[in-house]
Coordinates of C-alpha atoms in Angstrom, one line a residue:
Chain G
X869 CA 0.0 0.0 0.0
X870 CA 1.3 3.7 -1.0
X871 CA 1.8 5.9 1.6
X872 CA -0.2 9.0 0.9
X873 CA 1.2 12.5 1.4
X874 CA -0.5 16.0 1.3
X875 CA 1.8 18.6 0.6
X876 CA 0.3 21.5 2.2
X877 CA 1.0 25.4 3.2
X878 CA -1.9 27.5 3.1
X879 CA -0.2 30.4 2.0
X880 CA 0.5 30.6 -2.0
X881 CA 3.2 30.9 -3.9
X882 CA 5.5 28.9 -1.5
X883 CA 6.7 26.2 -3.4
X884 CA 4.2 23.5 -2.9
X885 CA 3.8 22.5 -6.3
X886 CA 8.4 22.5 -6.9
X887 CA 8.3 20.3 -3.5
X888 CA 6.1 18.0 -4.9
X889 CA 7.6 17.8 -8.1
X890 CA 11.0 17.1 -6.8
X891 CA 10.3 15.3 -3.5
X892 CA 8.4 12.7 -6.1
X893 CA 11.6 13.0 -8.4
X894 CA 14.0 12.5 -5.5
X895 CA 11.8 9.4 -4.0
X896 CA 12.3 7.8 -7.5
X897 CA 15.7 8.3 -7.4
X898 CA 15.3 6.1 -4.4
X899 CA 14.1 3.3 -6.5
X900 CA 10.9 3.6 -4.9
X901 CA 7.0 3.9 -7.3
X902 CA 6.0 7.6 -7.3
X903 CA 2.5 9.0 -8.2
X904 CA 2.0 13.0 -8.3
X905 CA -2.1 13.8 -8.1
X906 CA -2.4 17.0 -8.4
X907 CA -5.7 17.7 -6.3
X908 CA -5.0 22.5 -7.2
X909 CA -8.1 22.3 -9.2
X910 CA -8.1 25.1 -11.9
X911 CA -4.7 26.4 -10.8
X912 CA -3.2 23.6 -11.7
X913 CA 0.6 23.8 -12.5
X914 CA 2.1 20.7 -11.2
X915 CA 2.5 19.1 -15.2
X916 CA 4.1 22.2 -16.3
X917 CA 7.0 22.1 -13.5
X918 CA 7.0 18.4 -14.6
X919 CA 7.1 19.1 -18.2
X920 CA 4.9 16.8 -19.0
X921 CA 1.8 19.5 -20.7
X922 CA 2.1 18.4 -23.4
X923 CA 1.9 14.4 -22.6
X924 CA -1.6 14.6 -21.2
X925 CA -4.3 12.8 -22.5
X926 CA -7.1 12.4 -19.7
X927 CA -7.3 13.9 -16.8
X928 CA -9.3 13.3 -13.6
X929 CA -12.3 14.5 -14.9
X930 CA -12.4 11.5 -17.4
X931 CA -12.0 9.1 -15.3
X932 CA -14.6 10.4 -12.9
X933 CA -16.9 10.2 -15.7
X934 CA -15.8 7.2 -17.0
X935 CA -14.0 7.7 -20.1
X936 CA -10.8 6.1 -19.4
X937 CA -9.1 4.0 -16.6
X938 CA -6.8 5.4 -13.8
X939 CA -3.7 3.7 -15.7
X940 CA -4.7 5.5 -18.8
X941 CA -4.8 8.9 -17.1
X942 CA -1.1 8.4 -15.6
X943 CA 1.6 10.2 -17.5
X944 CA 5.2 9.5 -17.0
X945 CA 8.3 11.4 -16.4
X946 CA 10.2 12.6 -19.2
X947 CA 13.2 10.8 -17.4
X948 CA 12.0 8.4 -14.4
X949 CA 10.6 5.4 -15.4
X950 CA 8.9 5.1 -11.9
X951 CA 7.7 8.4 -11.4
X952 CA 4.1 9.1 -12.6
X953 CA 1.2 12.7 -13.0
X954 CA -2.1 12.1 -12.7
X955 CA -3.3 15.9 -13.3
X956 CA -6.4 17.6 -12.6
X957 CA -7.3 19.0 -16.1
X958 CA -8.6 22.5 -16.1
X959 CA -11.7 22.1 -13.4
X960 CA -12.6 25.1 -11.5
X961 CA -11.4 25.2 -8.4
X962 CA -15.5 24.8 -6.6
X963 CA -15.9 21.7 -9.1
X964 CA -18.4 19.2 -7.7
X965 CA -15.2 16.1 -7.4
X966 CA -15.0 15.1 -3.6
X967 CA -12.6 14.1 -1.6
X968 CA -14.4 10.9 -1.5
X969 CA -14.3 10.3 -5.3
X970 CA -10.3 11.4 -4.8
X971 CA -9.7 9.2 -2.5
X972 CA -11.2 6.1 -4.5
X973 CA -9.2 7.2 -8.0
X974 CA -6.2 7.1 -5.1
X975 CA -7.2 4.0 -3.9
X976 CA -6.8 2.6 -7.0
X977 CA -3.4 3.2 -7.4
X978 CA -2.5 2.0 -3.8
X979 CA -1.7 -1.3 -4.6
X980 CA 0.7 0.0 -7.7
X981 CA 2.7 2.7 -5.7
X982 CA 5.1 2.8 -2.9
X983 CA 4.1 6.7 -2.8
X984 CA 1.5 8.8 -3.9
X985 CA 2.1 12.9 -3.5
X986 CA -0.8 15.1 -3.5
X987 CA -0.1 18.7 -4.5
X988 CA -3.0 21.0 -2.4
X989 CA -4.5 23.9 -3.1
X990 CA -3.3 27.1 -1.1
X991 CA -5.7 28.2 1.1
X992 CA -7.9 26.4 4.0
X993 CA -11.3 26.0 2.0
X994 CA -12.5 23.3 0.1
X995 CA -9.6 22.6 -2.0
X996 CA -7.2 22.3 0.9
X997 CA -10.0 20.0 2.8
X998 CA -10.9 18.2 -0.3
X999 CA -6.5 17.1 -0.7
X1000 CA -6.2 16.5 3.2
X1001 CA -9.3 14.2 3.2
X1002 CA -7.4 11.9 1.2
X1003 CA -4.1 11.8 2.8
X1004 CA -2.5 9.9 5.8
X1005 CA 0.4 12.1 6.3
X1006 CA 1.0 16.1 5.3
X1007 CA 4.1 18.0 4.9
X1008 CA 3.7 21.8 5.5
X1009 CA 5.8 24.2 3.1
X1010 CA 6.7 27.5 4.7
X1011 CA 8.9 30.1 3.9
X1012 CA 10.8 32.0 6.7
X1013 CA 8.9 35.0 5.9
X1014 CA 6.2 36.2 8.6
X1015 CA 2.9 35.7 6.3
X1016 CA 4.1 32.2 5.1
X1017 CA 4.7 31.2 9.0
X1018 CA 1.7 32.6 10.1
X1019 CA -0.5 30.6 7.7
X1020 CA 1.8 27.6 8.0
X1021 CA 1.0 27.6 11.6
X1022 CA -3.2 28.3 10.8
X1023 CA -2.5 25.3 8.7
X1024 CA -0.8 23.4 11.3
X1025 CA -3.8 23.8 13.5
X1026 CA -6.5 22.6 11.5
X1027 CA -4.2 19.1 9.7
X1028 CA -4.6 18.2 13.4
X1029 CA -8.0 18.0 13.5
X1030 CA -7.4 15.0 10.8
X1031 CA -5.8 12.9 13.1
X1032 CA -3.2 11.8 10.6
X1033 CA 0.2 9.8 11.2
X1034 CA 2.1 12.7 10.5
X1035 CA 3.0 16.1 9.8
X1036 CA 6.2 17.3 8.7
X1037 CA 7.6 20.7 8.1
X1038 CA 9.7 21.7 5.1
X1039 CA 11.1 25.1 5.0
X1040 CA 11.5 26.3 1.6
X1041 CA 13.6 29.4 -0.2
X1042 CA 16.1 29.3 2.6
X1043 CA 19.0 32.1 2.8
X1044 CA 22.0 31.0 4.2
X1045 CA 24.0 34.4 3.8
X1046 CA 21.2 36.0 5.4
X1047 CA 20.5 33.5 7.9
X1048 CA 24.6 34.1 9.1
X1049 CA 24.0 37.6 8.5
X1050 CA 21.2 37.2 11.7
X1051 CA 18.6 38.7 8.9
X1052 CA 16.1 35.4 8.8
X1053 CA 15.2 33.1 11.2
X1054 CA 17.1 29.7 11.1
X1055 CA 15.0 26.5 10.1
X1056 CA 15.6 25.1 14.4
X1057 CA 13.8 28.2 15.3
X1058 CA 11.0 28.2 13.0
X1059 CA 10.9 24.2 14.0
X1060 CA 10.2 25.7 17.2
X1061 CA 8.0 28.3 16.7
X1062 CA 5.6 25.7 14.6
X1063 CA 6.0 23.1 17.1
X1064 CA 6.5 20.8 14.2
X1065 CA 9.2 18.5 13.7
X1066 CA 11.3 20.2 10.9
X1067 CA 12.2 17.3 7.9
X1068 CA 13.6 19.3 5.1
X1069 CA 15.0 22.7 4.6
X1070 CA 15.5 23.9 0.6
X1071 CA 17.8 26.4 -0.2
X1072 CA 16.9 29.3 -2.5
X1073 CA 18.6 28.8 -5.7
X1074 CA 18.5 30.4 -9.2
X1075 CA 18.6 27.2 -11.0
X1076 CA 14.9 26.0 -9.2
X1077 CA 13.7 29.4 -11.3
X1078 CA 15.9 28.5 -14.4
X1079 CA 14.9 24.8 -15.0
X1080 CA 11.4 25.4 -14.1
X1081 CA 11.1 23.6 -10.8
X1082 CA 12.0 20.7 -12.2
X1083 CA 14.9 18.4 -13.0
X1084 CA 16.9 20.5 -11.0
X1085 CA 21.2 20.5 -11.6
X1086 CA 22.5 17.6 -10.2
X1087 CA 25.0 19.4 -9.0
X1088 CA 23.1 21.8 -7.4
X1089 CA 22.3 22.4 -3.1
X1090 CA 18.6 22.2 -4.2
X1091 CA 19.3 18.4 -5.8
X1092 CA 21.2 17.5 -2.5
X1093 CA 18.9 19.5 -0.2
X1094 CA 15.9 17.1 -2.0
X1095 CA 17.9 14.0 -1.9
X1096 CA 18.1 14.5 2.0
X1097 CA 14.6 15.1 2.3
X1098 CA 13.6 12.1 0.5
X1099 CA 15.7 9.9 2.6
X1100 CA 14.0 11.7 5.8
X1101 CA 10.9 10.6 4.3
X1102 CA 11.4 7.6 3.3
X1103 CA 14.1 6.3 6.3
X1104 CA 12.6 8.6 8.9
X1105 CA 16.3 9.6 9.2
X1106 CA 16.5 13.2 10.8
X1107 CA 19.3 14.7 8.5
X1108 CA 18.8 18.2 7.2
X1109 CA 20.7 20.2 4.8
X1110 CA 22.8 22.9 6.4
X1111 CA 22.5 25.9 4.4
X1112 CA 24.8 28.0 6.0
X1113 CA 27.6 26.3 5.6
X1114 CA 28.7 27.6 2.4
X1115 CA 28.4 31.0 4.2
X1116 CA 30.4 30.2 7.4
X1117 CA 34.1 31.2 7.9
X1118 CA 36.6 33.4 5.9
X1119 CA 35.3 32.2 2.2
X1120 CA 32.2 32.5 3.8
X1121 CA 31.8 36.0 4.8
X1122 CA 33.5 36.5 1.2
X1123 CA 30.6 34.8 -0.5
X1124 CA 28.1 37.1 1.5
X1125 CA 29.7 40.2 0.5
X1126 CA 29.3 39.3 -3.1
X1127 CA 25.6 38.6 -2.8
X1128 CA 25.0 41.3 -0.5
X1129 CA 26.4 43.5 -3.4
X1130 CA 24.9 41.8 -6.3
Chain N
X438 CA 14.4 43.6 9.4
X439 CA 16.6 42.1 11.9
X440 CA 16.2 38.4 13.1
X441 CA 15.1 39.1 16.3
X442 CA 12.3 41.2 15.5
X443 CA 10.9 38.7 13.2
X444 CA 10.8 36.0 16.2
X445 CA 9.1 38.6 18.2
X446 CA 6.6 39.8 15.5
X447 CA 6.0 36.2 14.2
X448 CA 5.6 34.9 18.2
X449 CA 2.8 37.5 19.0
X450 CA 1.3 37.1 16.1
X451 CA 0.8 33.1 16.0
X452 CA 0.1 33.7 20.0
X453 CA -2.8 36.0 19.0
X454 CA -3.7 33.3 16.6
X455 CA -3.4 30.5 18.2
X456 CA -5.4 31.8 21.1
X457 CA -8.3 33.2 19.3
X458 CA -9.2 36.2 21.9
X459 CA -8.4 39.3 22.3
X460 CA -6.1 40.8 25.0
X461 CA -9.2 42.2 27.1
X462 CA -11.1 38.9 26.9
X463 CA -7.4 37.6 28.7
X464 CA -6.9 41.4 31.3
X465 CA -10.3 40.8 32.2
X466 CA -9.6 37.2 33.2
X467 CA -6.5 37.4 35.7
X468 CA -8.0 40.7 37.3
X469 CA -11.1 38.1 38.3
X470 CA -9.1 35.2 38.6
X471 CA -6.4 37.5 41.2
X472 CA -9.3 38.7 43.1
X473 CA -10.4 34.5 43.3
X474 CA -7.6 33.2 43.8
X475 CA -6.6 36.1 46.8
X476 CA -8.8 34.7 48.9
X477 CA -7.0 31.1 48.9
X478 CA -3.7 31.7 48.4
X479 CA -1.2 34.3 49.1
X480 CA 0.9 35.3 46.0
X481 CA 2.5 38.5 44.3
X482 CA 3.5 37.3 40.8
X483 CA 0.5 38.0 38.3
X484 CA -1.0 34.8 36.7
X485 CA 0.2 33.8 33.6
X486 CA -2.8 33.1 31.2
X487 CA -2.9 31.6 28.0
X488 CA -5.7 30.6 25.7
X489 CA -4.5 27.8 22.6
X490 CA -6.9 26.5 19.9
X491 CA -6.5 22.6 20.3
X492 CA -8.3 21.5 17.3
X493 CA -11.6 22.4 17.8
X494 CA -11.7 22.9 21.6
X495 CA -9.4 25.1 23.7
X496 CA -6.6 24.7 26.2
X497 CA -6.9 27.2 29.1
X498 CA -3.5 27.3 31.0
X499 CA -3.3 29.2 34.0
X500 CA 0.3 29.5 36.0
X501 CA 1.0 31.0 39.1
X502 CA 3.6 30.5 41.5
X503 CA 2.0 30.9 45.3
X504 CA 3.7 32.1 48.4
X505 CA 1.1 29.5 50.6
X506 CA -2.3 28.4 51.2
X507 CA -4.2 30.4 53.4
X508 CA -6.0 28.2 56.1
X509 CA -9.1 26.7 55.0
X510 CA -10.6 29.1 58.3
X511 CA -9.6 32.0 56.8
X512 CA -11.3 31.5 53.6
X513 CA -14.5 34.2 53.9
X514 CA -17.9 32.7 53.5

């Protein structure tokens, strides 16, 4: 049986949709069956960071009206032969799908899938309850600025009234120079400030913006920063990328100068 | 804006949140629960209050560290 993850935030434009897209990637990498739903009806993105538009040829609406099967509505990666889409189409947002009728299209891939990744709506209003509804765990996405938090910890508040196994905290778009320069909060105190146990921090990076979200460079802190997070997930190991370290000491304080001054 | 400020911004504000009344609700409620709680203990800290949504119920917390219990006699009828 997959184990079924909603990657939440409430706030928009935090990164829900690149986690999702790269946590799925990295859990492949893993070896392990990946299935992205995206549940963002009518803002629905998570194909396009996939690059995989242009692949689609049902969505969940046929299915739900039965003119195709699950399997048929499954796109794969461009790349990973076990990573898989199932997108939403373009529904509007207050369609009349369920969570229930979700949660059965889900259940149908169970059996197929080590993991399935559902990409939620911001917000706390249908959408959001419609994705949580069909999950058994949900990882929070929260940037360490103020409005992010202070949704992430609405958010918080309201996946515990679902009783689910767990929820995780990722904190996305972190700033290492600034975080040495005292100018953000570090990831331990926003752990602490959530009361959520922290299980991936991303560092900001140009190349997420260049490659779209997703593949990023392999090379990249982002790649490495995903790779950890994937193993957290799937290992429950409790390793998490420092991003300061490129910032610490004499070459350190170098490389904030530059980006202070760029 | 420096780190601090942030935590101390971000703190009140998820407090605020998280406790889902306002700061006269909470005055009003240790200036009663002092004038209770006078008459069985004797203390001179102010009690610390706090008010946390817990799903859909609430957690009231009250803390207060007492000098002693007055006599059960003493306690007016």
């Amino acid at each position: 049986m997959a184990r079924k993850i909603v990657i939440t935030s409430g706030k928009g434009g935090v990164g829900k949709t690149t986690v999702t897209a790269n946590l799925g990637g990295a859990l492949a990498n893993l070896g392990e069956r990946v299935a992205l739903i995206d549940v963002d009806l009518g803002l629905n993105n998570l194909d396009v960071v996939m690059g995989v538009e242009n692949k689609i040829a049902y969505d969940m609406q046929d299915i739900l009206e039965g003119r195709c099967r699950i399997k048929q509505a499954l796109v794969e990666d461009r790349e990973k032969k076990n990573l898989f889409i199932l997108p939403s189409g373009n529904l509007s947002p207050n369609s009349s799908i369920s969570g229930q009728q979700i949660k059965l299209i889900i259940e149908g891939i169970s059996d197929t899938f080590d993991y399935v990744l559902i990409d939620c709506p911001a917000g706390i209003d249908i959408g959001f309850h419609r994705a949580v509804s069909c999950a058994d765990e949900a990882i929070v996405i929260a940037t360490p600025s103020l409005t992010s938090l202070r949704d992430a910890d609405k958010v918080i508040t309201v996946l515990k009234s679902y009783a689910l196994d767990s929820i995780g905290l990722v904190v996305n778009r972190a700033r290492g120079d600034l975080m040495m320069s005292e100018k953000m909060m570090m990831p331990s105190e926003i752990e602490s400030l959530l009361k959520t146990e922290l299980v991936g921090v991303i560092p900001e990076e140009d190349c997420v913006f260049l490659t779209g979200g997703y593949p990023l460079f392999k090379n990249s802190d982002s790649y490495k920063a995903y790779k950890i997070l994937a193993q957290n997930v799937h290992k429950k190991t409790k390793k998490i990328f420092d991003v300061t370290s490129k910032y610490s000491g004499f070459f350190g304080s170098i490389r904030r100068s530059i980006k202070k001054s760029i | 804006m420096k780190k601090e400020k942030q935590l101390t911004r971000i703190q009140s504000l998820i407090e605020n949140d998280r406790c889902s009344v306002k700061d006269d609700f909470t005055n009003l409620l240790i200036v009663d629960l002092i004038k209770t709680l006078k008459e069985y203990f004797d203390f001179n800290d102010i009690p610390k209050v706090s008010v946390e949504r817990k799903g859909d119920r609430h957690l009231l917390d009250i803390s207060l560290l007492v000098i002693n219990a007055k006599k059960f006699s003493s306690i007016p009828k």
